[in-house]
Short mmCIF file of C-alpha atoms and ligand atoms in Angstrom, two decimals:
data_model
loop_
_atom_site.label_atom_id
_atom_site.label_comp_id
_atom_site.label_asym_id
_atom_site.label_seq_id
_atom_site.Cartn_x
_atom_site.Cartn_y
_atom_site.Cartn_z
CA GLU W 1 -0.43 0.12 0.26
CA LYS W 2 2.92 2.04 0.36
CA GLY W 3 3.56 1.69 -3.59
CA GLY W 4 6.65 0.51 -3.48
CA TYR W 5 7.88 3.38 -1.07
CA GLU W 6 10.16 3.03 1.88
CA HIS W 7 7.07 5.38 4.31
CA PHE W 8 3.21 6.66 3.41
CA MET W 9 4.99 10.20 4.00
CA LEU W 10 7.21 10.00 1.40
CA LYS W 11 4.79 8.27 -0.91
CA GLU W 12 2.50 11.30 -0.06
CA ILE W 13 5.32 13.54 -1.21
CA PHE W 14 5.57 12.61 -4.62
CA GLU W 15 1.57 11.78 -4.85
CA GLN W 16 1.61 16.08 -4.35
CA PRO W 17 1.74 16.81 -8.54
CA LYS W 18 -1.97 14.47 -8.87
CA SER W 19 -2.94 15.52 -5.30
CA ILE W 20 -3.13 19.02 -6.19
CA HIS W 21 -4.83 18.27 -9.27
CA ASP W 22 -7.36 16.75 -8.02
CA THR W 23 -7.91 19.40 -5.48
CA MET W 24 -8.46 21.55 -8.44
CA ARG W 25 -10.50 19.30 -10.53
CA GLY W 26 -13.60 20.79 -11.03
CA ARG W 27 -13.01 23.99 -9.87
CA LEU W 28 -10.16 25.37 -11.99
CA LEU W 29 -11.61 25.39 -15.64
CA VAL W 30 -9.48 27.51 -17.53
CA ASP W 31 -10.09 27.77 -20.33
CA GLU W 32 -13.69 29.38 -19.92
CA GLY W 33 -11.76 31.61 -17.32
CA VAL W 34 -14.16 29.79 -14.31
CA ILE W 35 -13.09 29.39 -10.89
CA LYS W 36 -16.34 26.94 -10.07
CA MET W 37 -16.92 26.39 -5.72
CA ALA W 38 -20.17 25.60 -4.97
CA GLY W 39 -19.34 26.56 -2.02
CA ILE W 40 -18.36 30.17 -1.71
CA TRP W 41 -20.81 30.92 -4.92
CA ASP W 42 -23.66 29.89 -2.42
CA HIS W 43 -22.68 32.54 -0.34
CA VAL W 44 -20.50 34.78 -2.08
CA GLU W 45 -22.67 38.15 -0.73
CA LYS W 46 -21.50 36.71 3.13
CA PHE W 47 -17.79 37.07 1.73
CA LYS W 48 -18.19 39.92 -0.08
CA ASN W 49 -20.07 41.62 2.62
CA ALA W 50 -17.65 40.47 5.58
CA ASN W 51 -16.09 43.07 8.17
CA ARG W 52 -13.22 40.26 7.65
CA ILE W 53 -12.64 36.58 7.50
CA ILE W 54 -11.14 34.98 10.46
CA ILE W 55 -8.98 31.49 9.86
CA ILE W 56 -8.72 29.24 12.52
CA ALA W 57 -6.17 26.09 12.80
CA CYS W 58 -3.65 24.11 14.53
CA GLY W 59 -0.22 23.17 13.65
CA THR W 60 0.11 22.33 9.87
CA SER W 61 -3.38 24.04 8.88
CA TRP W 62 -2.94 26.95 10.22
CA HIS W 63 0.97 27.62 8.17
CA ALA W 64 -1.70 26.63 5.13
CA GLY W 65 -3.92 29.67 6.89
CA LEU W 66 -1.44 32.51 7.42
CA ILE W 67 -0.77 32.08 3.30
CA GLY W 68 -4.88 32.41 3.17
CA GLU W 69 -4.42 35.69 4.74
CA TYR W 70 -1.61 36.71 2.23
CA LEU W 71 -3.66 35.59 -0.80
CA ILE W 72 -7.05 36.54 0.41
CA GLU W 73 -5.72 39.80 1.22
CA GLU W 74 -3.81 40.69 -1.44
CA TYR W 75 -6.55 39.41 -4.56
CA ALA W 76 -9.37 39.89 -3.27
CA ARG W 77 -8.77 42.84 -0.24
CA ILE W 78 -11.07 40.54 2.46
CA PRO W 79 -9.29 41.44 6.23
CA VAL W 80 -7.87 38.19 7.70
CA GLU W 81 -6.85 37.07 10.56
CA VAL W 82 -5.45 33.82 11.44
CA GLU W 83 -5.59 31.81 14.74
CA TYR W 84 -4.69 29.82 16.77
CA ALA W 85 -8.11 27.62 17.61
CA SER W 86 -6.82 26.68 20.99
CA GLU W 87 -5.47 30.27 22.27
CA PHE W 88 -9.37 31.88 20.16
CA ARG W 89 -11.51 29.90 21.92
CA TYR W 90 -9.75 30.67 24.97
CA ARG W 91 -9.78 34.13 24.80
CA ASN W 92 -13.03 35.48 24.69
CA PRO W 93 -13.04 36.86 21.16
CA ILE W 94 -15.23 39.87 19.51
CA ILE W 95 -16.83 37.90 16.66
CA THR W 96 -20.27 38.83 15.29
CA ASP W 97 -22.98 37.71 12.62
CA LYS W 98 -20.64 40.14 10.33
CA ASP W 99 -18.06 37.70 9.83
CA VAL W 100 -16.72 34.60 8.11
CA VAL W 101 -14.42 32.00 10.02
CA ILE W 102 -13.04 29.75 7.90
CA ALA W 103 -11.50 26.47 9.62
CA ILE W 104 -8.55 24.29 8.23
CA SER W 105 -8.45 20.36 9.08
CA GLN W 106 -6.46 17.85 7.42
CA SER W 107 -8.71 15.47 9.87
CA GLY W 108 -11.73 17.38 10.55
CA GLU W 109 -11.36 16.17 13.71
CA THR W 110 -8.73 18.70 15.90
CA ALA W 111 -10.73 19.54 18.87
CA ASP W 112 -9.16 23.05 19.52
CA THR W 113 -10.48 23.53 16.50
CA MET W 114 -13.90 22.18 16.51
CA ALA W 115 -14.32 24.08 19.91
CA ALA W 116 -13.25 27.31 18.40
CA LEU W 117 -16.24 26.43 15.37
CA LYS W 118 -18.75 26.07 17.93
CA LEU W 119 -17.88 29.42 19.90
CA ALA W 120 -18.15 31.28 16.77
CA LYS W 121 -21.02 29.67 15.03
CA GLU W 122 -22.57 30.70 18.59
CA LYS W 123 -21.75 34.13 17.97
CA GLY W 124 -23.21 33.88 14.64
CA ALA W 125 -20.99 34.11 12.41
CA PHE W 126 -20.63 31.96 8.94
CA ILE W 127 -18.12 29.17 8.85
CA TYR W 128 -16.70 27.58 6.06
CA GLY W 129 -14.14 24.41 6.20
CA ILE W 130 -11.61 23.21 4.36
CA CYS W 131 -11.05 19.75 5.59
CA ASN W 132 -9.71 16.28 3.54
CA VAL W 133 -11.18 13.78 5.31
CA VAL W 134 -15.02 13.51 3.96
CA ASP W 135 -17.60 13.88 6.41
CA SER W 136 -15.24 14.38 9.51
CA SER W 137 -17.06 15.86 12.45
CA ILE W 138 -15.54 19.78 11.76
CA ALA W 139 -16.97 19.32 7.64
CA ARG W 140 -20.16 18.22 9.08
CA ILE W 141 -20.62 21.29 11.51
CA THR W 142 -19.77 24.05 8.99
CA ASP W 143 -22.67 25.74 6.96
CA ALA W 144 -20.49 25.34 3.84
CA GLY W 145 -16.79 24.06 2.62
CA SER W 146 -14.66 22.79 0.11
CA TYR W 147 -12.91 19.32 0.34
CA THR W 148 -9.27 18.86 -0.31
CA HIS W 149 -9.79 16.27 -2.25
CA ALA W 150 -5.89 15.11 -1.27
CA GLY W 151 -6.57 11.18 -0.53
CA PRO W 152 -6.05 9.80 2.53
CA GLU W 153 -3.15 10.78 4.49
CA ILE W 154 -1.24 8.32 6.57
CA GLY W 155 1.68 9.91 7.36
CA VAL W 156 1.88 12.21 10.70
CA ALA W 157 3.80 14.59 9.13
CA SER W 158 1.25 16.14 6.95
CA THR W 159 2.99 17.24 3.08
CA LYS W 160 0.07 16.93 0.15
CA ALA W 161 -2.95 17.70 2.47
CA PHE W 162 -0.69 21.06 3.48
CA THR W 163 -0.10 21.94 -0.44
CA ALA W 164 -3.93 21.00 -1.37
CA GLN W 165 -5.15 23.39 1.55
CA LEU W 166 -2.66 25.99 -0.16
CA THR W 167 -4.67 25.53 -3.61
CA ILE W 168 -7.92 25.74 -2.51
CA LEU W 169 -7.27 28.59 -0.64
CA THR W 170 -5.51 30.58 -3.87
CA LEU W 171 -9.29 28.95 -5.80
CA ILE W 172 -11.01 31.08 -2.62
CA ALA W 173 -8.46 34.26 -3.46
CA PHE W 174 -9.27 34.35 -6.88
CA LYS W 175 -12.46 34.06 -7.05
CA LEU W 176 -13.94 36.25 -4.43
CA GLY W 177 -11.13 38.51 -6.09
CA LYS W 178 -12.42 38.45 -9.89
CA HIS W 179 -15.93 38.68 -8.22
CA ASN W 180 -15.39 41.38 -5.96
CA GLY W 181 -13.56 43.66 -8.64
CA ASN W 182 -10.27 43.42 -6.41
CA LEU W 183 -8.66 40.72 -9.31
CA GLY W 184 -8.82 42.54 -12.68
CA ASN W 185 -9.67 39.70 -15.75
CA ALA W 186 -6.31 40.01 -17.45
CA GLU W 187 -4.32 38.76 -14.01
CA PHE W 188 -7.06 36.71 -13.16
CA MET W 189 -6.39 34.80 -16.84
CA SER W 190 -2.80 35.10 -16.07
CA LEU W 191 -2.68 34.01 -12.14
CA ILE W 192 -5.61 30.53 -13.72
CA ALA W 193 -3.11 29.59 -15.99
CA GLU W 194 -0.38 29.44 -13.86
CA LEU W 195 -1.98 27.64 -11.23
CA ASP W 196 -2.81 25.06 -13.28
CA ALA W 197 0.53 24.62 -14.24
CA ILE W 198 1.75 23.99 -10.68
CA PRO W 199 1.37 20.02 -10.77
CA LYS W 200 3.86 20.08 -13.39
CA LYS W 201 6.83 22.46 -11.42
CA ILE W 202 5.87 20.09 -8.66
CA GLU W 203 6.56 17.08 -10.65
CA GLU W 204 9.99 18.89 -12.12
CA VAL W 205 11.02 19.63 -8.55
CA LEU W 206 10.34 15.92 -7.55
CA ASN W 207 12.93 14.90 -9.94
CA THR W 208 15.38 17.62 -9.44
CA THR W 209 15.23 18.02 -5.59
CA HIS W 210 14.74 14.38 -4.71
CA GLU W 211 18.64 12.99 -4.85
CA LEU W 212 20.37 16.48 -4.19
CA THR W 213 18.18 16.59 -0.43
CA GLN W 214 19.28 13.22 0.15
CA ASN W 215 23.53 14.24 -0.08
CA ILE W 216 22.22 17.24 1.88
CA ALA W 217 20.59 15.91 4.12
CA LYS W 218 23.38 13.52 4.73
CA ASP W 219 25.19 16.26 6.40
CA PHE W 220 23.13 17.44 8.54
CA VAL W 221 22.73 14.33 10.20
CA SER W 222 23.75 15.28 13.40
CA ALA W 223 22.48 19.45 13.25
CA THR W 224 21.01 19.67 16.56
CA ASN W 225 19.43 23.22 15.55
CA PHE W 226 18.16 25.23 12.37
CA LEU W 227 16.51 28.36 10.61
CA TYR W 228 14.28 28.63 8.42
CA LEU W 229 13.90 32.29 7.29
CA GLY W 230 11.44 33.51 4.00
CA ARG W 231 9.40 36.53 3.56
CA GLY W 232 6.08 37.67 2.19
CA TYR W 233 4.55 34.29 1.57
CA ASN W 234 7.71 32.24 2.34
CA TYR W 235 7.19 33.52 5.65
CA PRO W 236 4.89 30.63 6.98
CA ALA W 237 6.48 28.48 4.20
CA ALA W 238 9.65 28.70 6.60
CA LEU W 239 7.86 27.61 9.67
CA GLU W 240 6.43 24.76 7.76
CA GLY W 241 9.90 23.77 7.00
CA ALA W 242 10.73 23.89 10.35
CA LEU W 243 7.57 22.12 11.57
CA LYS W 244 8.43 19.27 9.15
CA LEU W 245 11.64 18.59 10.86
CA LYS W 246 11.51 18.77 14.20
CA GLU W 247 8.27 16.31 13.96
CA ILE W 248 10.09 14.08 12.49
CA SER W 249 13.72 13.94 13.27
CA TYR W 250 13.50 15.70 16.61
CA ILE W 251 15.96 17.95 15.24
CA HIS W 252 15.73 21.77 17.28
CA ALA W 253 14.09 23.98 14.39
CA GLU W 254 12.68 27.22 14.53
CA GLY W 255 10.75 29.65 11.29
CA TYR W 256 11.10 33.47 11.24
CA PRO W 257 10.82 35.93 8.91
CA ALA W 258 13.58 36.39 7.56
CA ALA W 259 13.59 40.73 8.38
CA GLU W 260 13.19 38.80 12.22
CA MET W 261 16.47 37.75 12.70
CA LYS W 262 18.26 40.50 13.38
CA HIS W 263 15.65 40.75 16.94
CA GLY W 264 17.09 37.92 17.89
CA PRO W 265 18.13 34.92 16.38
CA ILE W 266 21.18 36.36 14.93
CA ALA W 267 23.02 35.96 18.00
CA LEU W 268 22.68 31.66 16.94
CA ILE W 269 24.51 32.49 14.14
CA ASP W 270 28.31 30.94 13.67
CA GLU W 271 29.85 27.95 11.63
CA ASN W 272 27.40 25.29 13.47
CA MET W 273 24.33 26.41 12.46
CA PRO W 274 22.33 25.64 9.24
CA ILE W 275 19.85 28.27 8.16
CA VAL W 276 17.31 26.67 5.26
CA ILE W 277 16.69 30.44 3.30
CA ILE W 278 13.88 30.26 1.02
CA ALA W 279 15.28 32.93 -1.97
CA PRO W 280 12.56 33.10 -4.77
CA LYS W 281 13.76 36.11 -7.38
CA LYS W 282 9.42 37.35 -7.06
CA GLY W 283 9.86 38.26 -3.36
CA HIS W 284 11.70 40.80 -2.01
CA TYR W 285 14.84 39.41 -3.31
CA ASP W 286 17.18 42.09 -2.56
CA LYS W 287 15.98 42.00 1.16
CA ILE W 288 16.91 38.18 1.29
CA VAL W 289 20.33 38.90 -0.58
CA SER W 290 21.19 40.94 2.65
CA ASN W 291 19.66 38.39 5.03
CA VAL W 292 22.45 35.85 3.12
CA GLN W 293 25.00 38.66 3.61
CA GLU W 294 24.37 39.05 7.50
CA ILE W 295 24.53 35.37 7.76
CA LYS W 296 27.48 34.38 5.88
CA ALA W 297 29.17 36.91 7.42
CA ARG W 298 28.67 35.25 10.67
CA LYS W 299 30.00 32.09 9.11
CA GLY W 300 26.00 30.09 9.37
CA LYS W 301 25.85 27.24 6.91
CA VAL W 302 23.39 28.29 4.23
CA ILE W 303 20.72 26.23 2.29
CA ALA W 304 19.21 28.41 -0.35
CA VAL W 305 15.99 27.63 -1.76
CA VAL W 306 16.40 29.54 -5.27
CA ASN W 307 14.76 30.23 -9.13
CA LYS W 308 16.33 28.58 -11.89
CA GLY W 309 19.64 29.98 -12.61
CA ASP W 310 20.02 32.32 -9.88
CA GLN W 311 23.25 33.36 -9.21
CA GLN W 312 23.53 36.35 -5.65
CA VAL W 313 22.11 34.05 -3.26
CA SER W 314 23.49 30.55 -5.06
CA SER W 315 26.95 32.81 -5.34
CA MET W 316 27.54 33.11 -0.89
CA ALA W 317 25.17 29.87 -0.33
CA ASP W 318 26.64 26.41 1.10
CA TYR W 319 23.64 24.45 -0.76
CA VAL W 320 21.62 25.31 -3.78
CA ILE W 321 18.14 23.80 -4.51
CA GLU W 322 16.97 25.24 -7.29
CA ILE W 323 12.74 25.60 -7.94
CA PRO W 324 11.12 26.99 -10.95
CA GLU W 325 10.09 30.53 -11.21
CA THR W 326 6.42 31.38 -10.48
CA SER W 327 4.47 33.91 -9.39
CA GLU W 328 5.10 34.78 -5.77
CA CYS W 329 1.74 33.45 -4.93
CA PHE W 330 2.41 30.15 -5.82
CA SER W 331 6.07 30.26 -4.28
CA PRO W 332 5.05 28.47 -1.09
CA ILE W 333 3.78 25.61 -2.18
CA VAL W 334 7.13 24.84 -4.62
CA ALA W 335 9.33 25.71 -2.48
CA SER W 336 7.90 23.49 0.58
CA VAL W 337 8.57 20.06 -1.53
CA PRO W 338 12.11 20.20 -1.03
CA LEU W 339 11.77 21.34 2.20
CA GLN W 340 9.88 18.02 2.24
CA LEU W 341 11.75 15.80 1.22
CA LEU W 342 14.83 17.29 2.96
CA ALA W 343 13.14 16.69 6.49
CA TYR W 344 12.34 13.43 5.64
CA TYR W 345 15.67 12.08 4.26
CA ILE W 346 17.43 14.19 7.54
CA ALA W 347 14.76 11.45 9.66
CA VAL W 348 15.64 8.90 7.87
CA TYR W 349 19.28 8.90 8.44
CA ARG W 350 18.56 9.22 11.66
CA GLY W 351 16.86 6.31 12.20
CA ALA W 352 13.29 7.90 13.44
CA ASN W 353 9.94 6.13 13.11
CA VAL W 354 9.23 8.67 9.68
CA ASP W 355 5.27 7.47 9.66
CA GLN W 356 4.93 7.51 13.20
CA PRO W 357 6.92 10.36 14.94
CA ARG W 358 7.09 9.92 19.16
CA ASN W 359 4.90 11.45 20.74
CA LEU W 360 2.13 12.68 18.04
CA ALA W 361 -0.35 11.20 16.26
CA LYS W 362 -2.64 11.99 13.29
CA SER W 363 -5.45 13.80 14.88
CA VAL W 364 -5.63 15.43 17.60
CA THR W 365 -9.03 14.67 19.24
CA VAL W 366 -8.25 15.91 22.73
CA GLU W 367 -7.23 19.98 23.40
C1 F6R S 401 2.21 18.55 11.44
C2 F6R S 401 0.72 17.88 11.90
C3 F6R S 401 -0.15 18.95 12.83
C4 F6R S 401 -1.28 18.63 12.35
C5 F6R S 401 -2.25 19.91 13.11
C6 F6R S 401 -4.17 20.04 12.98
O1 F6R S 401 2.93 17.59 10.29
O2 F6R S 401 0.37 17.21 11.04
O3 F6R S 401 0.61 19.83 12.80
O4 F6R S 401 -1.47 19.69 10.85
O5 F6R S 401 -2.35 18.56 14.43
O6 F6R S 401 -4.47 18.47 12.35
P1 F6R S 401 -5.43 18.87 11.14
O7 F6R S 401 -5.33 19.62 9.54
O8 F6R S 401 -5.97 17.93 10.84
O9 F6R S 401 -6.88 19.65 12.34
#
């Protein structure tokens, strides 16, 4: 059932071209220039008139939510807040019937997310679900929603569910932006054509980075710490890269917005500190270049995720992982794939139980 792969996690990483495609199937109609999502369309006035959208989730799904914030605010210009379900539910949050709450959950069973939704529902908010497991508790309590259709995710560390969540959030942002007039037709058409090509780009990334990430992983088997840095859309991608590494390899890893480095974490940097930096061309590239200079001045070991043909960051980096160029909004989907592979191989070389890391459960049904 692992389809020839050593672990479910690796199988699921490699399934992403297909799972992203499945998530878009029947929704993204490029030739017609349409995004079809009944759950959004049937309630489009709710979204259009919303004071704000509150995204609620935990863990990896919360990271997807952060990227959702960037997407929805950029393309639909609706204010978005992203909350950890566990914090939201206990802090007497201000919720009104003008709020739209989007819950993101792979399992659809996460106790804190469920409790936060019940609270929001009581206060009259409209609740939208982005779940992977069909007919799960969260899917059932929501007023409407979109399933991710990533297929069953067995590995405890979320991979294909995450990129499927990003795909849904992208579709929602584009659909709302097109509807409310913030996303012009020409840009909409070019963005959806690019989104349609993402599965192919992921395929390419899997082919070009699989062996490379294995080789890089070998050099970091004994690392005790890692920093992951990114800016803009890739800041949450850095958080997710760090989470993947810590949960399966048990190496301490932290993600930061690259500019926050000088507000503290820079103190940690020496020749023993590996730093994964996500530095695509579209996305504050010049700023990232200076961050890398600051790291190299302190002899940190830089593993850079850059676009093909990159020169500036690559010339300073100790390890270079190339990914194809995309619009900035798609870069977390593409950049996440080699980071998943890197975490996977570091964990495998450390002899860890990758599919079932210690202390973790696939569905967190207790708070
Ligand atoms: C990370 C991971 C967890 C989950 C979190 C939320 O790889 O698997 O952080 O993302 O427990 O789970 P769901 O999405 O099922 O609500």
